[in-house]
PDB file of N, CA and C in Angstrom:
ATOM      1  N   MET I   1       2.798  23.900 -34.696  1.00  0.00           N
ATOM      2  CA  MET I   1       2.991  23.631 -33.122  1.00  0.00           C
ATOM      3  C   MET I   1       2.771  22.200 -32.684  1.00  0.00           C
ATOM      4  N   TYR I   2       3.960  21.519 -31.476  1.00  0.00           N
ATOM      5  CA  TYR I   2       3.558  20.367 -31.415  1.00  0.00           C
ATOM      6  C   TYR I   2       2.547  20.117 -30.540  1.00  0.00           C
ATOM      7  N   LEU I   3       2.300  21.014 -29.602  1.00  0.00           N
ATOM      8  CA  LEU I   3       1.175  20.519 -29.016  1.00  0.00           C
ATOM      9  C   LEU I   3      -0.311  21.086 -29.241  1.00  0.00           C
ATOM     10  N   THR I   4      -1.095  20.929 -30.134  1.00  0.00           N
ATOM     11  CA  THR I   4      -2.039  21.510 -30.315  1.00  0.00           C
ATOM     12  C   THR I   4      -3.298  21.040 -29.170  1.00  0.00           C
ATOM     13  N   SER I   5      -4.390  21.711 -29.643  1.00  0.00           N
ATOM     14  CA  SER I   5      -5.673  21.274 -28.685  1.00  0.00           C
ATOM     15  C   SER I   5      -5.994  20.315 -29.103  1.00  0.00           C
ATOM     16  N   GLU I   6      -6.341  19.543 -30.360  1.00  0.00           N
ATOM     17  CA  GLU I   6      -6.308  18.158 -30.281  1.00  0.00           C
ATOM     18  C   GLU I   6      -5.812  17.202 -29.841  1.00  0.00           C
ATOM     19  N   VAL I   7      -3.995  17.521 -29.523  1.00  0.00           N
ATOM     20  CA  VAL I   7      -3.032  16.461 -28.840  1.00  0.00           C
ATOM     21  C   VAL I   7      -3.677  16.576 -27.584  1.00  0.00           C
ATOM     22  N   LYS I   8      -3.655  17.443 -26.970  1.00  0.00           N
ATOM     23  CA  LYS I   8      -4.392  17.393 -25.330  1.00  0.00           C
ATOM     24  C   LYS I   8      -5.396  17.232 -25.350  1.00  0.00           C
ATOM     25  N   LYS I   9      -6.238  17.078 -25.617  1.00  0.00           N
ATOM     26  CA  LYS I   9      -7.739  16.374 -26.002  1.00  0.00           C
ATOM     27  C   LYS I   9      -7.810  14.996 -25.773  1.00  0.00           C
ATOM     28  N   ASP I  10      -6.929  14.480 -26.676  1.00  0.00           N
ATOM     29  CA  ASP I  10      -6.465  13.090 -26.785  1.00  0.00           C
ATOM     30  C   ASP I  10      -5.760  12.431 -25.531  1.00  0.00           C
ATOM     31  N   LEU I  11      -5.014  13.274 -25.432  1.00  0.00           N
ATOM     32  CA  LEU I  11      -4.010  12.991 -23.716  1.00  0.00           C
ATOM     33  C   LEU I  11      -4.893  12.759 -22.741  1.00  0.00           C
ATOM     34  N   PHE I  12      -5.684  14.248 -22.492  1.00  0.00           N
ATOM     35  CA  PHE I  12      -6.743  13.880 -21.565  1.00  0.00           C
ATOM     36  C   PHE I  12      -7.506  12.964 -21.595  1.00  0.00           C
ATOM     37  N   GLN I  13      -8.279  12.873 -22.594  1.00  0.00           N
ATOM     38  CA  GLN I  13      -9.728  11.865 -22.758  1.00  0.00           C
ATOM     39  C   GLN I  13      -8.818  10.217 -22.696  1.00  0.00           C
ATOM     40  N   LYS I  14      -7.771   9.773 -23.145  1.00  0.00           N
ATOM     41  CA  LYS I  14      -6.980   8.683 -22.869  1.00  0.00           C
ATOM     42  C   LYS I  14      -6.384   8.549 -21.485  1.00  0.00           C
ATOM     43  N   TYR I  15      -6.068   9.395 -20.833  1.00  0.00           N
ATOM     44  CA  TYR I  15      -4.989   9.304 -19.027  1.00  0.00           C
ATOM     45  C   TYR I  15      -6.078  10.027 -17.938  1.00  0.00           C
ATOM     46  N   GLY I  16      -6.874  10.791 -18.250  1.00  0.00           N
ATOM     47  CA  GLY I  16      -7.997  11.479 -17.287  1.00  0.00           C
ATOM     48  C   GLY I  16      -9.159  10.404 -17.134  1.00  0.00           C
ATOM     49  N   LYS I  17     -10.007  11.354 -16.196  1.00  0.00           N
ATOM     50  CA  LYS I  17     -11.385  10.823 -15.734  1.00  0.00           C
ATOM     51  C   LYS I  17     -12.197  11.139 -17.933  1.00  0.00           C
ATOM     52  N   SER I  18     -12.163  12.612 -18.300  1.00  0.00           N
ATOM     53  CA  SER I  18     -12.760  12.549 -19.227  1.00  0.00           C
ATOM     54  C   SER I  18     -11.914  13.599 -20.258  1.00  0.00           C
ATOM     55  N   GLU I  19     -12.126  14.156 -21.411  1.00  0.00           N
ATOM     56  CA  GLU I  19     -11.616  15.351 -21.432  1.00  0.00           C
ATOM     57  C   GLU I  19     -11.192  16.327 -21.476  1.00  0.00           C
ATOM     58  N   SER I  20     -12.284  16.702 -20.439  1.00  0.00           N
ATOM     59  CA  SER I  20     -12.339  17.937 -19.545  1.00  0.00           C
ATOM     60  C   SER I  20     -11.633  17.790 -18.304  1.00  0.00           C
ATOM     61  N   ASP I  21     -11.160  16.871 -17.723  1.00  0.00           N
ATOM     62  CA  ASP I  21     -10.343  16.457 -17.113  1.00  0.00           C
ATOM     63  C   ASP I  21      -9.048  16.718 -17.353  1.00  0.00           C
ATOM     64  N   THR I  22      -8.471  17.785 -16.791  1.00  0.00           N
ATOM     65  CA  THR I  22      -7.096  18.269 -16.827  1.00  0.00           C
ATOM     66  C   THR I  22      -6.461  18.866 -15.731  1.00  0.00           C
ATOM     67  N   GLY I  23      -6.922  18.364 -14.510  1.00  0.00           N
ATOM     68  CA  GLY I  23      -6.228  18.682 -13.158  1.00  0.00           C
ATOM     69  C   GLY I  23      -5.702  17.220 -12.442  1.00  0.00           C
ATOM     70  N   SER I  24      -6.390  15.898 -12.893  1.00  0.00           N
ATOM     71  CA  SER I  24      -5.913  14.931 -12.307  1.00  0.00           C
ATOM     72  C   SER I  24      -3.994  14.646 -12.818  1.00  0.00           C
ATOM     73  N   PRO I  25      -3.854  13.914 -11.447  1.00  0.00           N
ATOM     74  CA  PRO I  25      -2.438  14.123 -11.624  1.00  0.00           C
ATOM     75  C   PRO I  25      -1.712  13.026 -13.133  1.00  0.00           C
ATOM     76  N   GLU I  26      -2.692  11.804 -13.349  1.00  0.00           N
ATOM     77  CA  GLU I  26      -2.388  11.224 -14.291  1.00  0.00           C
ATOM     78  C   GLU I  26      -2.803  11.724 -16.079  1.00  0.00           C
ATOM     79  N   SER I  27      -3.459  13.381 -16.076  1.00  0.00           N
ATOM     80  CA  SER I  27      -3.411  13.831 -16.847  1.00  0.00           C
ATOM     81  C   SER I  27      -2.425  14.634 -16.818  1.00  0.00           C
ATOM     82  N   GLN I  28      -1.530  15.188 -15.826  1.00  0.00           N
ATOM     83  CA  GLN I  28      -0.752  16.248 -16.274  1.00  0.00           C
ATOM     84  C   GLN I  28       0.614  15.484 -16.205  1.00  0.00           C
ATOM     85  N   ILE I  29       0.924  13.981 -15.916  1.00  0.00           N
ATOM     86  CA  ILE I  29       2.235  13.178 -16.123  1.00  0.00           C
ATOM     87  C   ILE I  29       1.976  13.261 -17.588  1.00  0.00           C
ATOM     88  N   ALA I  30       0.640  12.992 -18.022  1.00  0.00           N
ATOM     89  CA  ALA I  30       0.643  12.535 -19.470  1.00  0.00           C
ATOM     90  C   ALA I  30       1.076  13.774 -20.783  1.00  0.00           C
ATOM     91  N   LEU I  31       0.819  14.746 -20.188  1.00  0.00           N
ATOM     92  CA  LEU I  31       1.043  16.030 -20.573  1.00  0.00           C
ATOM     93  C   LEU I  31       2.421  16.570 -20.309  1.00  0.00           C
ATOM     94  N   PHE I  32       2.930  16.354 -19.309  1.00  0.00           N
ATOM     95  CA  PHE I  32       4.288  15.999 -19.130  1.00  0.00           C
ATOM     96  C   PHE I  32       5.268  15.352 -19.693  1.00  0.00           C
ATOM     97  N   THR I  33       4.880  14.219 -20.056  1.00  0.00           N
ATOM     98  CA  THR I  33       5.645  13.013 -20.768  1.00  0.00           C
ATOM     99  C   THR I  33       5.829  13.764 -22.308  1.00  0.00           C
ATOM    100  N   HIS I  34       4.637  13.812 -22.640  1.00  0.00           N
ATOM    101  CA  HIS I  34       4.416  14.228 -24.214  1.00  0.00           C
ATOM    102  C   HIS I  34       5.604  15.484 -24.471  1.00  0.00           C
ATOM    103  N   ARG I  35       5.736  16.692 -23.376  1.00  0.00           N
ATOM    104  CA  ARG I  35       6.638  17.632 -23.544  1.00  0.00           C
ATOM    105  C   ARG I  35       7.775  17.219 -23.802  1.00  0.00           C
ATOM    106  N   ILE I  36       8.116  16.385 -22.243  1.00  0.00           N
ATOM    107  CA  ILE I  36       9.396  15.759 -22.260  1.00  0.00           C
ATOM    108  C   ILE I  36       9.861  15.027 -23.196  1.00  0.00           C
ATOM    109  N   ASN I  37       9.303  14.426 -23.684  1.00  0.00           N
ATOM    110  CA  ASN I  37       9.505  13.495 -25.503  1.00  0.00           C
ATOM    111  C   ASN I  37      10.110  14.429 -26.196  1.00  0.00           C
ATOM    112  N   HIS I  38       9.082  15.906 -26.821  1.00  0.00           N
ATOM    113  CA  HIS I  38       9.499  16.311 -27.940  1.00  0.00           C
ATOM    114  C   HIS I  38      10.774  17.024 -27.290  1.00  0.00           C
ATOM    115  N   LEU I  39      10.894  17.677 -26.175  1.00  0.00           N
ATOM    116  CA  LEU I  39      12.352  18.466 -25.933  1.00  0.00           C
ATOM    117  C   LEU I  39      13.103  17.509 -25.966  1.00  0.00           C
ATOM    118  N   THR I  40      13.154  16.347 -25.303  1.00  0.00           N
ATOM    119  CA  THR I  40      14.763  15.307 -26.107  1.00  0.00           C
ATOM    120  C   THR I  40      14.809  15.388 -27.252  1.00  0.00           C
ATOM    121  N   GLU I  41      13.605  15.267 -28.222  1.00  0.00           N
ATOM    122  CA  GLU I  41      13.995  15.163 -29.717  1.00  0.00           C
ATOM    123  C   GLU I  41      14.907  16.138 -30.275  1.00  0.00           C
ATOM    124  N   HIS I  42      14.053  17.461 -29.941  1.00  0.00           N
ATOM    125  CA  HIS I  42      14.557  18.814 -29.803  1.00  0.00           C
ATOM    126  C   HIS I  42      16.284  19.054 -29.581  1.00  0.00           C
ATOM    127  N   LEU I  43      16.200  18.367 -28.556  1.00  0.00           N
ATOM    128  CA  LEU I  43      17.732  19.282 -27.932  1.00  0.00           C
ATOM    129  C   LEU I  43      18.843  17.367 -28.275  1.00  0.00           C
ATOM    130  N   LYS I  44      18.388  16.689 -29.022  1.00  0.00           N
ATOM    131  CA  LYS I  44      18.981  15.800 -29.804  1.00  0.00           C
ATOM    132  C   LYS I  44      19.694  16.628 -31.125  1.00  0.00           C
ATOM    133  N   GLN I  45      19.072  16.993 -32.233  1.00  0.00           N
ATOM    134  CA  GLN I  45      19.343  18.229 -32.835  1.00  0.00           C
ATOM    135  C   GLN I  45      20.198  19.688 -32.217  1.00  0.00           C
ATOM    136  N   HIS I  46      19.512  20.192 -31.625  1.00  0.00           N
ATOM    137  CA  HIS I  46      20.166  21.134 -31.369  1.00  0.00           C
ATOM    138  C   HIS I  46      21.280  21.196 -29.765  1.00  0.00           C
ATOM    139  N   LYS I  47      22.037  20.537 -29.712  1.00  0.00           N
ATOM    140  CA  LYS I  47      22.952  20.276 -28.815  1.00  0.00           C
ATOM    141  C   LYS I  47      23.435  21.469 -27.224  1.00  0.00           C
ATOM    142  N   HIS I  48      23.446  22.668 -28.228  1.00  0.00           N
ATOM    143  CA  HIS I  48      23.867  23.361 -27.602  1.00  0.00           C
ATOM    144  C   HIS I  48      22.596  24.520 -26.938  1.00  0.00           C
ATOM    145  N   ASP I  49      21.603  24.263 -27.045  1.00  0.00           N
ATOM    146  CA  ASP I  49      20.507  25.039 -26.607  1.00  0.00           C
ATOM    147  C   ASP I  49      20.095  24.896 -25.093  1.00  0.00           C
ATOM    148  N   SER I  50      20.827  25.872 -24.679  1.00  0.00           N
ATOM    149  CA  SER I  50      21.076  25.765 -22.950  1.00  0.00           C
ATOM    150  C   SER I  50      19.398  26.298 -22.706  1.00  0.00           C
ATOM    151  N   ALA I  51      18.616  26.705 -23.117  1.00  0.00           N
ATOM    152  CA  ALA I  51      17.481  27.253 -22.328  1.00  0.00           C
ATOM    153  C   ALA I  51      16.262  26.488 -22.195  1.00  0.00           C
ATOM    154  N   THR I  52      16.466  25.678 -23.597  1.00  0.00           N
ATOM    155  CA  THR I  52      15.670  24.508 -24.034  1.00  0.00           C
ATOM    156  C   THR I  52      15.429  23.586 -22.660  1.00  0.00           C
ATOM    157  N   ARG I  53      17.251  23.134 -22.640  1.00  0.00           N
ATOM    158  CA  ARG I  53      17.813  22.279 -21.584  1.00  0.00           C
ATOM    159  C   ARG I  53      17.192  22.551 -19.881  1.00  0.00           C
ATOM    160  N   LEU I  54      17.060  24.019 -19.775  1.00  0.00           N
ATOM    161  CA  LEU I  54      16.630  24.164 -18.115  1.00  0.00           C
ATOM    162  C   LEU I  54      15.471  23.860 -18.161  1.00  0.00           C
ATOM    163  N   GLY I  55      14.156  24.181 -19.167  1.00  0.00           N
ATOM    164  CA  GLY I  55      12.858  23.690 -19.562  1.00  0.00           C
ATOM    165  C   GLY I  55      12.936  22.364 -19.170  1.00  0.00           C
ATOM    166  N   LEU I  56      13.386  21.792 -19.778  1.00  0.00           N
ATOM    167  CA  LEU I  56      13.349  20.213 -19.436  1.00  0.00           C
ATOM    168  C   LEU I  56      13.468  19.745 -18.614  1.00  0.00           C
ATOM    169  N   LEU I  57      14.544  20.143 -18.063  1.00  0.00           N
ATOM    170  CA  LEU I  57      14.812  19.996 -16.231  1.00  0.00           C
ATOM    171  C   LEU I  57      13.872  19.992 -15.722  1.00  0.00           C
ATOM    172  N   LYS I  58      13.131  21.209 -15.792  1.00  0.00           N
ATOM    173  CA  LYS I  58      12.507  21.592 -14.634  1.00  0.00           C
ATOM    174  C   LYS I  58      10.790  21.141 -15.038  1.00  0.00           C
ATOM    175  N   LEU I  59      10.475  20.469 -15.821  1.00  0.00           N
ATOM    176  CA  LEU I  59       9.722  19.580 -16.639  1.00  0.00           C
ATOM    177  C   LEU I  59       9.562  18.209 -16.214  1.00  0.00           C
ATOM    178  N   VAL I  60      11.147  17.411 -16.292  1.00  0.00           N
ATOM    179  CA  VAL I  60      11.400  16.631 -15.382  1.00  0.00           C
ATOM    180  C   VAL I  60      10.910  16.398 -13.995  1.00  0.00           C
ATOM    181  N   GLY I  61      11.419  17.130 -13.572  1.00  0.00           N
ATOM    182  CA  GLY I  61      10.800  17.738 -11.868  1.00  0.00           C
ATOM    183  C   GLY I  61       9.473  17.566 -11.552  1.00  0.00           C
ATOM    184  N   LYS I  62       9.151  18.866 -12.324  1.00  0.00           N
ATOM    185  CA  LYS I  62       7.679  18.319 -11.996  1.00  0.00           C
ATOM    186  C   LYS I  62       7.078  17.393 -11.968  1.00  0.00           C
ATOM    187  N   ARG I  63       7.437  16.580 -13.267  1.00  0.00           N
ATOM    188  CA  ARG I  63       6.361  15.082 -13.593  1.00  0.00           C
ATOM    189  C   ARG I  63       7.029  14.081 -12.349  1.00  0.00           C
ATOM    190  N   ARG I  64       8.411  14.605 -11.453  1.00  0.00           N
ATOM    191  CA  ARG I  64       9.097  13.589 -10.968  1.00  0.00           C
ATOM    192  C   ARG I  64       8.076  13.646  -9.399  1.00  0.00           C
ATOM    193  N   ARG I  65       7.409  14.893  -8.854  1.00  0.00           N
ATOM    194  CA  ARG I  65       6.721  15.256  -8.224  1.00  0.00           C
ATOM    195  C   ARG I  65       6.016  14.672  -8.201  1.00  0.00           C
ATOM    196  N   LEU I  66       5.255  14.865  -9.155  1.00  0.00           N
ATOM    197  CA  LEU I  66       3.502  14.640  -9.339  1.00  0.00           C
ATOM    198  C   LEU I  66       3.241  12.660  -9.151  1.00  0.00           C
ATOM    199  N   LEU I  67       4.832  12.226  -9.839  1.00  0.00           N
ATOM    200  CA  LEU I  67       4.891  10.637  -9.767  1.00  0.00           C
ATOM    201  C   LEU I  67       4.992  10.071  -8.152  1.00  0.00           C
ATOM    202  N   ASN I  68       5.872  11.091  -7.285  1.00  0.00           N
ATOM    203  CA  ASN I  68       5.821  11.036  -5.843  1.00  0.00           C
ATOM    204  C   ASN I  68       4.846  10.787  -5.231  1.00  0.00           C
ATOM    205  N   TYR I  69       3.766  12.239  -5.724  1.00  0.00           N
ATOM    206  CA  TYR I  69       2.652  12.303  -4.500  1.00  0.00           C
ATOM    207  C   TYR I  69       1.849  11.179  -5.464  1.00  0.00           C
ATOM    208  N   LEU I  70       1.783  10.462  -6.483  1.00  0.00           N
ATOM    209  CA  LEU I  70       0.664   9.526  -6.500  1.00  0.00           C
ATOM    210  C   LEU I  70       1.275   7.996  -6.155  1.00  0.00           C
ATOM    211  N   GLN I  71       2.720   8.147  -6.120  1.00  0.00           N
ATOM    212  CA  GLN I  71       2.837   7.099  -5.617  1.00  0.00           C
ATOM    213  C   GLN I  71       2.983   6.716  -3.946  1.00  0.00           C
ATOM    214  N   ARG I  72       2.937   8.337  -3.299  1.00  0.00           N
ATOM    215  CA  ARG I  72       2.370   8.352  -1.853  1.00  0.00           C
ATOM    216  C   ARG I  72       0.680   7.744  -1.616  1.00  0.00           C
ATOM    217  N   THR I  73      -0.204   8.367  -2.783  1.00  0.00           N
ATOM    218  CA  THR I  73      -1.635   8.696  -2.159  1.00  0.00           C
ATOM    219  C   THR I  73      -1.831   7.369  -2.589  1.00  0.00           C
ATOM    220  N   GLU I  74      -1.805   6.941  -4.048  1.00  0.00           N
ATOM    221  CA  GLU I  74      -2.487   5.711  -4.523  1.00  0.00           C
ATOM    222  C   GLU I  74      -1.618   4.810  -5.293  1.00  0.00           C
ATOM    223  N   ILE I  75      -0.897   3.806  -4.713  1.00  0.00           N
ATOM    224  CA  ILE I  75       0.157   3.333  -5.754  1.00  0.00           C
ATOM    225  C   ILE I  75      -0.163   2.196  -6.519  1.00  0.00           C
ATOM    226  N   SER I  76      -1.359   2.110  -6.827  1.00  0.00           N
ATOM    227  CA  SER I  76      -2.140   1.123  -7.913  1.00  0.00           C
ATOM    228  C   SER I  76      -2.052   2.066  -9.178  1.00  0.00           C
ATOM    229  N   ARG I  77      -2.636   3.836  -8.965  1.00  0.00           N
ATOM    230  CA  ARG I  77      -3.059   4.621 -10.172  1.00  0.00           C
ATOM    231  C   ARG I  77      -1.429   4.805 -10.489  1.00  0.00           C
ATOM    232  N   TYR I  78      -0.305   4.752  -9.856  1.00  0.00           N
ATOM    233  CA  TYR I  78       0.575   5.445  -9.922  1.00  0.00           C
ATOM    234  C   TYR I  78       1.362   3.892 -10.765  1.00  0.00           C
ATOM    235  N   ARG I  79       1.429   2.842 -10.591  1.00  0.00           N
ATOM    236  CA  ARG I  79       2.250   1.710 -11.425  1.00  0.00           C
ATOM    237  C   ARG I  79       1.186   1.452 -12.485  1.00  0.00           C
ATOM    238  N   THR I  80      -0.031   1.735 -12.650  1.00  0.00           N
ATOM    239  CA  THR I  80      -0.550   2.056 -14.280  1.00  0.00           C
ATOM    240  C   THR I  80      -0.370   2.608 -14.860  1.00  0.00           C
ATOM    241  N   ILE I  81      -0.204   4.473 -14.251  1.00  0.00           N
ATOM    242  CA  ILE I  81       0.320   5.377 -15.447  1.00  0.00           C
ATOM    243  C   ILE I  81       2.030   4.780 -15.733  1.00  0.00           C
ATOM    244  N   ILE I  82       2.636   4.860 -14.879  1.00  0.00           N
ATOM    245  CA  ILE I  82       3.951   4.040 -15.463  1.00  0.00           C
ATOM    246  C   ILE I  82       3.872   3.290 -16.426  1.00  0.00           C
ATOM    247  N   ALA I  83       3.151   2.110 -16.131  1.00  0.00           N
ATOM    248  CA  ALA I  83       3.360   1.198 -17.093  1.00  0.00           C
ATOM    249  C   ALA I  83       3.087   1.583 -18.869  1.00  0.00           C
ATOM    250  N   GLU I  84       1.722   2.136 -18.710  1.00  0.00           N
ATOM    251  CA  GLU I  84       0.936   2.792 -19.806  1.00  0.00           C
ATOM    252  C   GLU I  84       2.117   3.991 -20.208  1.00  0.00           C
ATOM    253  N   LEU I  85       2.901   5.000 -19.711  1.00  0.00           N
ATOM    254  CA  LEU I  85       3.876   5.624 -20.560  1.00  0.00           C
ATOM    255  C   LEU I  85       5.006   5.115 -20.718  1.00  0.00           C
ATOM    256  N   ASN I  86       5.129   3.775 -20.405  1.00  0.00           N
ATOM    257  CA  ASN I  86       6.605   3.583 -20.425  1.00  0.00           C
ATOM    258  C   ASN I  86       7.902   4.342 -19.507  1.00  0.00           C
ATOM    259  N   ILE I  87       7.501   4.778 -18.394  1.00  0.00           N
ATOM    260  CA  ILE I  87       8.188   5.603 -17.797  1.00  0.00           C
ATOM    261  C   ILE I  87       9.192   4.565 -16.858  1.00  0.00           C
ATOM    262  N   ARG I  88      10.542   5.057 -16.934  1.00  0.00           N
ATOM    263  CA  ARG I  88      11.200   4.330 -15.837  1.00  0.00           C
ATOM    264  C   ARG I  88      11.497   5.182 -14.372  1.00  0.00           C
ATOM    265  N   LYS I  89      11.532   4.343 -13.588  1.00  0.00           N
ATOM    266  CA  LYS I  89      11.937   5.115 -12.038  1.00  0.00           C
ATOM    267  C   LYS I  89      13.276   4.702 -11.310  1.00  0.00           C
TER     268      LYS I  89
END
């Protein structure tokens, strides 16, 4: 599986406040970005996988809403996570 508990711990430790911080917007955005990158690579090989494409679009929407929330509330945290994850807006 591409998303093991070790990968999640690393993501939460790097982008969250601690490795048990799974609810902060930064950690959620990092997790969604990891999943989005994996699904994008999958869809490059399997172009007609419509179910995966739908899941990818839903994940992108969730990440976009979290980024909008972070931008409204704390712009400095928003700019930091955008730069770290190399997300374009």
